[in-house]
PDB file of C-alpha atoms in Angstrom:
ATOM      1  CA  UNK A  23      -0.016  -0.091   0.128  1.00 67.00           C
ATOM      2  CA  UNK A  24       3.077   2.139   0.292  1.00 59.00           C
ATOM      3  CA  UNK A  25       3.945   4.409  -2.553  1.00 61.00           C
ATOM      4  CA  UNK A  26       7.694   5.012  -3.018  1.00 60.00           C
ATOM      5  CA  UNK A  27       8.869   8.566  -2.655  1.00 64.00           C
ATOM      6  CA  UNK A  28       5.270   9.948  -2.433  1.00 89.00           C
ATOM      7  CA  UNK A  29       2.803  10.968   0.203  1.00 96.00           C
ATOM      8  CA  UNK A  30      -0.477   9.010   0.474  1.00 98.00           C
ATOM      9  CA  UNK A  31      -3.293  11.457   1.075  1.00 98.00           C
ATOM     10  CA  UNK A  32      -5.669   9.963   3.890  1.00 99.00           C
ATOM     11  CA  UNK A  33      -9.389  10.516   4.807  1.00 99.00           C
ATOM     12  CA  UNK A  34     -10.727   8.844   7.999  1.00 99.00           C
ATOM     13  CA  UNK A  35     -14.235   8.199   8.865  1.00 98.00           C
ATOM     14  CA  UNK A  36     -15.125   7.476  12.538  1.00 96.00           C
ATOM     15  CA  UNK A  37     -15.452   9.182  15.927  1.00 96.00           C
ATOM     16  CA  UNK A  38     -14.338   6.752  18.525  1.00 95.00           C
ATOM     17  CA  UNK A  39     -11.401   6.068  20.767  1.00 96.00           C
ATOM     18  CA  UNK A  40     -10.171   3.579  18.155  1.00 97.00           C
ATOM     19  CA  UNK A  41     -10.370   6.317  15.407  1.00 98.00           C
ATOM     20  CA  UNK A  42      -8.192   8.549  17.593  1.00 98.00           C
ATOM     21  CA  UNK A  43      -5.650   5.907  18.626  1.00 98.00           C
ATOM     22  CA  UNK A  44      -5.104   4.921  14.876  1.00 98.00           C
ATOM     23  CA  UNK A  45      -4.825   8.669  13.786  1.00 98.00           C
ATOM     24  CA  UNK A  46      -2.237   9.392  16.595  1.00 98.00           C
ATOM     25  CA  UNK A  47      -0.010   6.771  14.954  1.00 98.00           C
ATOM     26  CA  UNK A  48      -0.595   7.642  11.533  1.00 99.00           C
ATOM     27  CA  UNK A  49       0.324  11.217  11.751  1.00 98.00           C
ATOM     28  CA  UNK A  50       3.768  10.058  12.602  1.00 98.00           C
ATOM     29  CA  UNK A  51       4.249   8.121   9.531  1.00 98.00           C
ATOM     30  CA  UNK A  52       6.537  10.023   6.975  1.00 96.00           C
ATOM     31  CA  UNK A  53       4.536   8.707   3.932  1.00 97.00           C
ATOM     32  CA  UNK A  54       0.937   9.253   4.894  1.00 98.00           C
ATOM     33  CA  UNK A  55      -0.938  12.527   5.460  1.00 98.00           C
ATOM     34  CA  UNK A  56      -4.463  12.558   6.948  1.00 99.00           C
ATOM     35  CA  UNK A  57      -6.470  15.410   5.222  1.00 99.00           C
ATOM     36  CA  UNK A  58      -9.988  14.835   6.442  1.00 99.00           C
ATOM     37  CA  UNK A  59     -11.927  13.215   9.078  1.00 98.00           C
ATOM     38  CA  UNK A  60     -15.659  12.421   8.804  1.00 98.00           C
ATOM     39  CA  UNK A  61     -17.025  12.305  12.293  1.00 96.00           C
ATOM     40  CA  UNK A  62     -20.440  12.698  13.961  1.00 94.00           C
ATOM     41  CA  UNK A  63     -22.325  15.526  15.327  1.00 90.00           C
ATOM     42  CA  UNK A  64     -22.348  16.329  18.908  1.00 85.00           C
ATOM     43  CA  UNK A  65     -25.851  15.200  19.299  1.00 83.00           C
ATOM     44  CA  UNK A  66     -25.106  11.839  17.936  1.00 84.00           C
ATOM     45  CA  UNK A  67     -21.877  11.538  20.042  1.00 82.00           C
ATOM     46  CA  UNK A  68     -24.000  11.345  23.176  1.00 79.00           C
ATOM     47  CA  UNK A  69     -25.302   7.728  21.931  1.00 77.00           C
ATOM     48  CA  UNK A  70     -22.155   6.407  20.202  1.00 82.00           C
ATOM     49  CA  UNK A  71     -20.248   3.950  22.356  1.00 80.00           C
ATOM     50  CA  UNK A  72     -16.756   5.044  23.057  1.00 83.00           C
ATOM     51  CA  UNK A  73     -17.182   8.165  21.098  1.00 90.00           C
ATOM     52  CA  UNK A  74     -14.385  11.027  21.691  1.00 94.00           C
ATOM     53  CA  UNK A  75     -14.177  14.671  20.646  1.00 94.00           C
ATOM     54  CA  UNK A  76     -11.560  14.946  17.891  1.00 97.00           C
ATOM     55  CA  UNK A  77     -11.826  18.604  17.638  1.00 96.00           C
ATOM     56  CA  UNK A  78      -8.529  19.351  19.387  1.00 98.00           C
ATOM     57  CA  UNK A  79      -6.612  16.533  17.685  1.00 98.00           C
ATOM     58  CA  UNK A  80      -7.873  17.643  14.171  1.00 98.00           C
ATOM     59  CA  UNK A  81      -6.879  21.223  15.018  1.00 98.00           C
ATOM     60  CA  UNK A  82      -3.448  20.450  16.280  1.00 98.00           C
ATOM     61  CA  UNK A  83      -2.503  18.461  13.025  1.00 98.00           C
ATOM     62  CA  UNK A  84      -4.274  20.608  10.465  1.00 98.00           C
ATOM     63  CA  UNK A  85      -6.932  18.053   9.692  1.00 99.00           C
ATOM     64  CA  UNK A  86     -10.325  19.024   8.299  1.00 98.00           C
ATOM     65  CA  UNK A  87     -13.047  17.622  10.582  1.00 98.00           C
ATOM     66  CA  UNK A  88     -16.413  17.243   8.897  1.00 97.00           C
ATOM     67  CA  UNK A  89     -19.418  16.658  11.457  1.00 96.00           C
ATOM     68  CA  UNK A  90     -22.198  17.389   9.021  1.00 94.00           C
ATOM     69  CA  UNK A  91     -22.759  13.576   8.566  1.00 93.00           C
ATOM     70  CA  UNK A  92     -23.612  14.481   5.064  1.00 97.00           C
ATOM     71  CA  UNK A  93     -21.616  11.935   2.910  1.00 97.00           C
ATOM     72  CA  UNK A  94     -21.830  14.176  -0.321  1.00 98.00           C
ATOM     73  CA  UNK A  95     -19.916  16.833   1.677  1.00 97.00           C
ATOM     74  CA  UNK A  96     -17.390  14.199   2.614  1.00 98.00           C
ATOM     75  CA  UNK A  97     -17.121  12.938  -0.935  1.00 98.00           C
ATOM     76  CA  UNK A  98     -16.502  16.407  -2.243  1.00 98.00           C
ATOM     77  CA  UNK A  99     -13.795  17.061   0.276  1.00 97.00           C
ATOM     78  CA  UNK A 100     -11.897  13.896  -0.802  1.00 98.00           C
ATOM     79  CA  UNK A 101     -12.537  14.585  -4.504  1.00 98.00           C
ATOM     80  CA  UNK A 102     -11.200  18.080  -4.302  1.00 98.00           C
ATOM     81  CA  UNK A 103      -8.010  17.238  -2.402  1.00 98.00           C
ATOM     82  CA  UNK A 104      -7.520  14.152  -4.486  1.00 98.00           C
ATOM     83  CA  UNK A 105      -7.537  11.658  -1.392  1.00 98.00           C
ATOM     84  CA  UNK A 106      -5.717   8.315  -2.188  1.00 98.00           C
ATOM     85  CA  UNK A 107      -7.057   6.200   0.716  1.00 98.00           C
ATOM     86  CA  UNK A 108     -10.064   6.239   2.990  1.00 99.00           C
ATOM     87  CA  UNK A 109      -9.806   4.423   6.284  1.00 99.00           C
ATOM     88  CA  UNK A 110     -12.882   3.679   8.364  1.00 97.00           C
ATOM     89  CA  UNK A 111     -12.223   2.905  12.131  1.00 96.00           C
ATOM     90  CA  UNK A 112     -14.777   2.202  14.720  1.00 90.00           C
ATOM     91  CA  UNK A 113     -17.463   3.372  12.419  1.00 92.00           C
ATOM     92  CA  UNK A 114     -20.660   1.400  12.071  1.00 88.00           C
ATOM     93  CA  UNK A 115     -21.951   3.467   9.223  1.00 91.00           C
ATOM     94  CA  UNK A 116     -22.321   2.020   5.695  1.00 92.00           C
ATOM     95  CA  UNK A 117     -20.031   3.628   3.276  1.00 95.00           C
ATOM     96  CA  UNK A 118     -21.828   4.816   0.213  1.00 96.00           C
ATOM     97  CA  UNK A 119     -21.230   3.107  -2.997  1.00 96.00           C
ATOM     98  CA  UNK A 120     -19.755   6.217  -4.858  1.00 97.00           C
ATOM     99  CA  UNK A 121     -17.133   6.658  -2.256  1.00 97.00           C
ATOM    100  CA  UNK A 122     -16.315   2.866  -2.582  1.00 97.00           C
ATOM    101  CA  UNK A 123     -16.111   3.167  -6.359  1.00 96.00           C
ATOM    102  CA  UNK A 124     -13.861   6.465  -6.244  1.00 98.00           C
ATOM    103  CA  UNK A 125     -11.334   5.667  -3.677  1.00 98.00           C
ATOM    104  CA  UNK A 126      -9.452   2.579  -1.828  1.00 97.00           C
ATOM    105  CA  UNK A 127     -11.397   2.016   1.181  1.00 98.00           C
ATOM    106  CA  UNK A 128     -10.108  -0.070   4.160  1.00 98.00           C
ATOM    107  CA  UNK A 129     -11.527  -0.652   7.612  1.00 98.00           C
ATOM    108  CA  UNK A 130     -11.578  -2.771  10.549  1.00 98.00           C
ATOM    109  CA  UNK A 131     -13.725  -5.580  11.941  1.00 97.00           C
ATOM    110  CA  UNK A 132     -13.873  -6.538  15.520  1.00 97.00           C
ATOM    111  CA  UNK A 133     -13.542 -10.183  14.855  1.00 98.00           C
ATOM    112  CA  UNK A 134     -11.570 -12.782  12.759  1.00 98.00           C
ATOM    113  CA  UNK A 135     -13.010 -12.913   9.117  1.00 98.00           C
ATOM    114  CA  UNK A 136     -14.410 -14.795   7.462  1.00 97.00           C
ATOM    115  CA  UNK A 137     -15.467 -16.917  10.573  1.00 98.00           C
ATOM    116  CA  UNK A 138     -17.489 -14.104  12.484  1.00 98.00           C
ATOM    117  CA  UNK A 139     -19.213 -11.391  10.611  1.00 97.00           C
ATOM    118  CA  UNK A 140     -22.020  -8.877  11.592  1.00 96.00           C
ATOM    119  CA  UNK A 141     -22.376  -6.594  14.509  1.00 95.00           C
ATOM    120  CA  UNK A 142     -21.596  -6.125  18.177  1.00 96.00           C
ATOM    121  CA  UNK A 143     -18.387  -8.162  17.684  1.00 97.00           C
ATOM    122  CA  UNK A 144     -16.784  -7.443  20.892  1.00 98.00           C
ATOM    123  CA  UNK A 145     -19.810  -8.091  22.993  1.00 98.00           C
ATOM    124  CA  UNK A 146     -20.423 -11.496  21.340  1.00 99.00           C
ATOM    125  CA  UNK A 147     -16.747 -12.130  21.560  1.00 98.00           C
ATOM    126  CA  UNK A 148     -16.572 -11.602  25.326  1.00 99.00           C
ATOM    127  CA  UNK A 149     -19.713 -13.559  25.871  1.00 98.00           C
ATOM    128  CA  UNK A 150     -18.174 -16.561  24.058  1.00 98.00           C
ATOM    129  CA  UNK A 151     -15.597 -16.687  26.759  1.00 98.00           C
ATOM    130  CA  UNK A 152     -13.181 -18.676  24.851  1.00 98.00           C
ATOM    131  CA  UNK A 153      -9.980 -16.990  26.212  1.00 98.00           C
ATOM    132  CA  UNK A 154      -9.022 -15.865  22.793  1.00 98.00           C
ATOM    133  CA  UNK A 155     -10.428 -13.475  20.083  1.00 99.00           C
ATOM    134  CA  UNK A 156      -9.331 -11.542  17.243  1.00 98.00           C
ATOM    135  CA  UNK A 157      -9.591  -8.531  14.617  1.00 98.00           C
ATOM    136  CA  UNK A 158      -9.444  -7.949  11.033  1.00 98.00           C
ATOM    137  CA  UNK A 159      -8.381  -5.246   8.592  1.00 98.00           C
ATOM    138  CA  UNK A 160     -10.098  -5.549   5.269  1.00 98.00           C
ATOM    139  CA  UNK A 161     -11.072  -3.841   1.933  1.00 98.00           C
ATOM    140  CA  UNK A 162     -14.439  -2.227   2.331  1.00 96.00           C
ATOM    141  CA  UNK A 163     -17.132  -3.527  -0.217  1.00 91.00           C
ATOM    142  CA  UNK A 164     -20.696  -2.798  -0.586  1.00 85.00           C
ATOM    143  CA  UNK A 165     -21.837  -5.576   1.600  1.00 82.00           C
ATOM    144  CA  UNK A 166     -21.032  -5.659   5.188  1.00 78.00           C
ATOM    145  CA  UNK A 167     -17.750  -7.570   6.022  1.00 81.00           C
ATOM    146  CA  UNK A 168     -17.567  -8.889   2.540  1.00 83.00           C
ATOM    147  CA  UNK A 169     -14.309  -7.278   1.177  1.00 93.00           C
ATOM    148  CA  UNK A 170     -11.025  -8.999   0.913  1.00 96.00           C
ATOM    149  CA  UNK A 171      -9.246  -9.653   4.130  1.00 98.00           C
ATOM    150  CA  UNK A 172      -5.812  -7.983   4.452  1.00 98.00           C
ATOM    151  CA  UNK A 173      -4.789  -8.860   8.031  1.00 99.00           C
ATOM    152  CA  UNK A 174      -5.912 -10.774  10.928  1.00 98.00           C
ATOM    153  CA  UNK A 175      -4.532 -10.896  14.384  1.00 99.00           C
ATOM    154  CA  UNK A 176      -5.632 -12.589  17.642  1.00 98.00           C
ATOM    155  CA  UNK A 177      -5.121 -12.101  21.316  1.00 98.00           C
ATOM    156  CA  UNK A 178      -5.555 -13.894  24.622  1.00 98.00           C
ATOM    157  CA  UNK A 179      -7.674 -12.729  27.630  1.00 98.00           C
ATOM    158  CA  UNK A 180      -8.339 -14.031  31.132  1.00 96.00           C
ATOM    159  CA  UNK A 181     -11.721 -15.312  32.134  1.00 91.00           C
ATOM    160  CA  UNK A 182     -12.087 -12.387  34.485  1.00 94.00           C
ATOM    161  CA  UNK A 183     -11.213  -9.777  31.811  1.00 98.00           C
ATOM    162  CA  UNK A 184     -13.680  -6.781  31.828  1.00 98.00           C
ATOM    163  CA  UNK A 185     -15.527  -5.679  28.806  1.00 98.00           C
ATOM    164  CA  UNK A 186     -13.555  -2.464  28.925  1.00 98.00           C
ATOM    165  CA  UNK A 187     -10.277  -4.268  29.086  1.00 98.00           C
ATOM    166  CA  UNK A 188     -11.360  -6.564  26.311  1.00 98.00           C
ATOM    167  CA  UNK A 189     -12.243  -3.575  24.082  1.00 98.00           C
ATOM    168  CA  UNK A 190      -8.877  -2.001  24.747  1.00 98.00           C
ATOM    169  CA  UNK A 191      -7.033  -5.147  23.892  1.00 98.00           C
ATOM    170  CA  UNK A 192      -9.028  -5.262  20.580  1.00 98.00           C
ATOM    171  CA  UNK A 193      -8.379  -1.616  19.725  1.00 98.00           C
ATOM    172  CA  UNK A 194      -4.616  -1.693  20.513  1.00 98.00           C
ATOM    173  CA  UNK A 195      -4.390  -4.754  18.156  1.00 99.00           C
ATOM    174  CA  UNK A 196      -6.387  -3.217  15.535  1.00 99.00           C
ATOM    175  CA  UNK A 197      -4.080  -0.237  15.410  1.00 99.00           C
ATOM    176  CA  UNK A 198      -1.031  -2.509  15.209  1.00 99.00           C
ATOM    177  CA  UNK A 199      -2.729  -4.467  12.313  1.00 99.00           C
ATOM    178  CA  UNK A 200      -3.629  -1.297  10.475  1.00 99.00           C
ATOM    179  CA  UNK A 201      -0.005  -0.083  10.652  1.00 99.00           C
ATOM    180  CA  UNK A 202       1.339  -3.281   9.288  1.00 99.00           C
ATOM    181  CA  UNK A 203      -0.978  -2.887   6.430  1.00 98.00           C
ATOM    182  CA  UNK A 204      -0.140   0.647   5.782  1.00 98.00           C
ATOM    183  CA  UNK A 205       3.652  -0.650   5.658  1.00 97.00           C
ATOM    184  CA  UNK A 206       2.715  -3.013   3.030  1.00 97.00           C
ATOM    185  CA  UNK A 207       2.859  -6.039   5.322  1.00 98.00           C
ATOM    186  CA  UNK A 208      -0.361  -7.899   4.293  1.00 98.00           C
ATOM    187  CA  UNK A 209      -1.676 -10.674   1.898  1.00 97.00           C
ATOM    188  CA  UNK A 210      -4.926 -10.515   0.271  1.00 98.00           C
ATOM    189  CA  UNK A 211      -7.242 -13.408   1.264  1.00 98.00           C
ATOM    190  CA  UNK A 212     -10.624 -13.895  -0.320  1.00 96.00           C
ATOM    191  CA  UNK A 213     -13.490 -13.419   2.030  1.00 96.00           C
ATOM    192  CA  UNK A 214     -16.212 -15.944   2.489  1.00 96.00           C
ATOM    193  CA  UNK A 215     -20.115 -15.250   2.800  1.00 95.00           C
ATOM    194  CA  UNK A 216     -21.668 -16.366   6.147  1.00 97.00           C
ATOM    195  CA  UNK A 217     -23.408 -19.810   6.110  1.00 98.00           C
ATOM    196  CA  UNK A 218     -25.271 -19.188   9.224  1.00 98.00           C
ATOM    197  CA  UNK A 219     -27.134 -16.086  10.271  1.00 98.00           C
ATOM    198  CA  UNK A 220     -28.487 -15.374  13.662  1.00 98.00           C
ATOM    199  CA  UNK A 221     -31.503 -13.169  13.822  1.00 98.00           C
ATOM    200  CA  UNK A 222     -31.578  -9.984  15.727  1.00 97.00           C
ATOM    201  CA  UNK A 223     -32.859 -10.071  19.317  1.00 97.00           C
ATOM    202  CA  UNK A 224     -32.282 -13.955  19.530  1.00 98.00           C
ATOM    203  CA  UNK A 225     -31.901 -15.050  23.097  1.00 98.00           C
ATOM    204  CA  UNK A 226     -28.265 -14.269  24.018  1.00 98.00           C
ATOM    205  CA  UNK A 227     -27.628 -17.760  25.420  1.00 98.00           C
ATOM    206  CA  UNK A 228     -28.998 -19.406  22.292  1.00 98.00           C
ATOM    207  CA  UNK A 229     -27.127 -17.085  19.984  1.00 99.00           C
ATOM    208  CA  UNK A 230     -23.761 -17.805  21.838  1.00 99.00           C
ATOM    209  CA  UNK A 231     -24.524 -21.667  21.621  1.00 99.00           C
ATOM    210  CA  UNK A 232     -24.863 -21.116  17.643  1.00 99.00           C
ATOM    211  CA  UNK A 233     -21.763 -19.058  17.662  1.00 99.00           C
ATOM    212  CA  UNK A 234     -19.726 -21.530  19.792  1.00 99.00           C
ATOM    213  CA  UNK A 235     -20.837 -24.409  17.319  1.00 99.00           C
ATOM    214  CA  UNK A 236     -19.938 -22.402  14.307  1.00 99.00           C
ATOM    215  CA  UNK A 237     -16.402 -21.480  15.529  1.00 98.00           C
ATOM    216  CA  UNK A 238     -15.641 -25.079  16.659  1.00 98.00           C
ATOM    217  CA  UNK A 239     -16.778 -26.289  13.092  1.00 98.00           C
ATOM    218  CA  UNK A 240     -15.224 -23.475  10.966  1.00 98.00           C
ATOM    219  CA  UNK A 241     -18.652 -22.311   9.730  1.00 98.00           C
ATOM    220  CA  UNK A 242     -18.882 -18.700   8.862  1.00 98.00           C
ATOM    221  CA  UNK A 243     -21.510 -17.020  11.026  1.00 98.00           C
ATOM    222  CA  UNK A 244     -23.254 -13.690  10.951  1.00 98.00           C
ATOM    223  CA  UNK A 245     -24.081 -12.175  14.230  1.00 98.00           C
ATOM    224  CA  UNK A 246     -26.652  -9.520  14.804  1.00 97.00           C
ATOM    225  CA  UNK A 247     -26.075  -6.066  16.186  1.00 95.00           C
ATOM    226  CA  UNK A 248     -27.491  -5.486  19.749  1.00 95.00           C
ATOM    227  CA  UNK A 249     -29.719  -3.012  21.491  1.00 92.00           C
ATOM    228  CA  UNK A 250     -30.218  -2.063  25.173  1.00 92.00           C
ATOM    229  CA  UNK A 251     -33.153  -4.430  25.240  1.00 93.00           C
ATOM    230  CA  UNK A 252     -30.632  -7.413  24.452  1.00 96.00           C
ATOM    231  CA  UNK A 253     -28.750  -6.686  27.537  1.00 96.00           C
ATOM    232  CA  UNK A 254     -31.459  -8.091  29.849  1.00 97.00           C
ATOM    233  CA  UNK A 255     -30.498 -11.075  32.155  1.00 97.00           C
ATOM    234  CA  UNK A 256     -33.088 -13.955  31.602  1.00 96.00           C
ATOM    235  CA  UNK A 257     -34.026 -16.009  34.697  1.00 95.00           C
ATOM    236  CA  UNK A 258     -33.842 -19.080  32.601  1.00 96.00           C
ATOM    237  CA  UNK A 259     -30.018 -19.080  31.870  1.00 98.00           C
ATOM    238  CA  UNK A 260     -27.638 -20.943  34.052  1.00 98.00           C
ATOM    239  CA  UNK A 261     -25.488 -19.092  36.565  1.00 97.00           C
ATOM    240  CA  UNK A 262     -22.349 -19.574  34.591  1.00 97.00           C
ATOM    241  CA  UNK A 263     -23.521 -17.844  31.517  1.00 98.00           C
ATOM    242  CA  UNK A 264     -25.373 -15.163  33.468  1.00 98.00           C
ATOM    243  CA  UNK A 265     -21.980 -14.107  35.072  1.00 98.00           C
ATOM    244  CA  UNK A 266     -20.178 -14.043  31.723  1.00 98.00           C
ATOM    245  CA  UNK A 267     -23.191 -12.177  30.193  1.00 98.00           C
ATOM    246  CA  UNK A 268     -22.902  -9.463  32.953  1.00 98.00           C
ATOM    247  CA  UNK A 269     -19.220  -9.024  32.167  1.00 98.00           C
ATOM    248  CA  UNK A 270     -19.692  -8.697  28.533  1.00 98.00           C
ATOM    249  CA  UNK A 271     -22.629  -6.483  28.681  1.00 98.00           C
ATOM    250  CA  UNK A 272     -20.996  -3.675  30.691  1.00 97.00           C
ATOM    251  CA  UNK A 273     -18.956  -0.487  30.215  1.00 95.00           C
ATOM    252  CA  UNK A 274     -18.294   0.803  27.494  1.00 94.00           C
ATOM    253  CA  UNK A 275     -21.590  -0.644  26.176  1.00 93.00           C
ATOM    254  CA  UNK A 276     -25.060  -0.360  27.622  1.00 91.00           C
ATOM    255  CA  UNK A 277     -25.013  -2.268  30.986  1.00 95.00           C
ATOM    256  CA  UNK A 278     -26.957  -5.239  31.669  1.00 97.00           C
ATOM    257  CA  UNK A 279     -30.202  -5.208  33.515  1.00 96.00           C
ATOM    258  CA  UNK A 280     -32.423  -7.618  35.427  1.00 92.00           C
ATOM    259  CA  UNK A 281     -35.346  -9.259  33.701  1.00 82.00           C
ATOM    260  CA  UNK A 282     -38.514  -7.952  35.194  1.00 60.00           C
TER     261      UNK A 282
END
């Protein structure tokens, strides 16, 4: 991905701590220059998990911060400044087709592809409680989690690791993987479409049973996004799963609640 003797112009989408961590490293690279950040407005930041204010960082590093949430505006910014690469980090928004068609777009996924696709990866990963988890850097395609895989990395965690610690481990590893990709240290691996899809609002215990089966049998699975209603404890669950559920459904995500 590195061009010899030239500066790669970068635009970033995202507004989370992961976005900031990655940019703090990228600005120190000699051959990359971040020109634009497409963030979220102040009102939506209140509802975005792990969101951070990027204003001071962007101002310090002469980066244009676009908080209009208007993709056409961001697209125009990128076209006018001849951006080479768009990096999406910690951003659940769907990248419009015309941006994908116009620029190289790469991004992160909070699980190892192609095995685990979909949403809420870091909550599902902690609930699985397998002692290991991973992340991916990939090309962004029109369909969610379908682009070519560029880099995967895994990490180990203890059974008592908090969700916040789990997220931090994932974020830090994601940044390291991204830097390797930017340095040209990656291999393109074709992605694979999921063969099992778990429906949204499926009982969490049943969903984890499906995830566990798919992981153990190398079956690509698509896990659903989660809402606060999915963080309710069921009285029907065994105590062991309930304990793990309470760890996973916790800060920085909406905290678990007791079933009424």
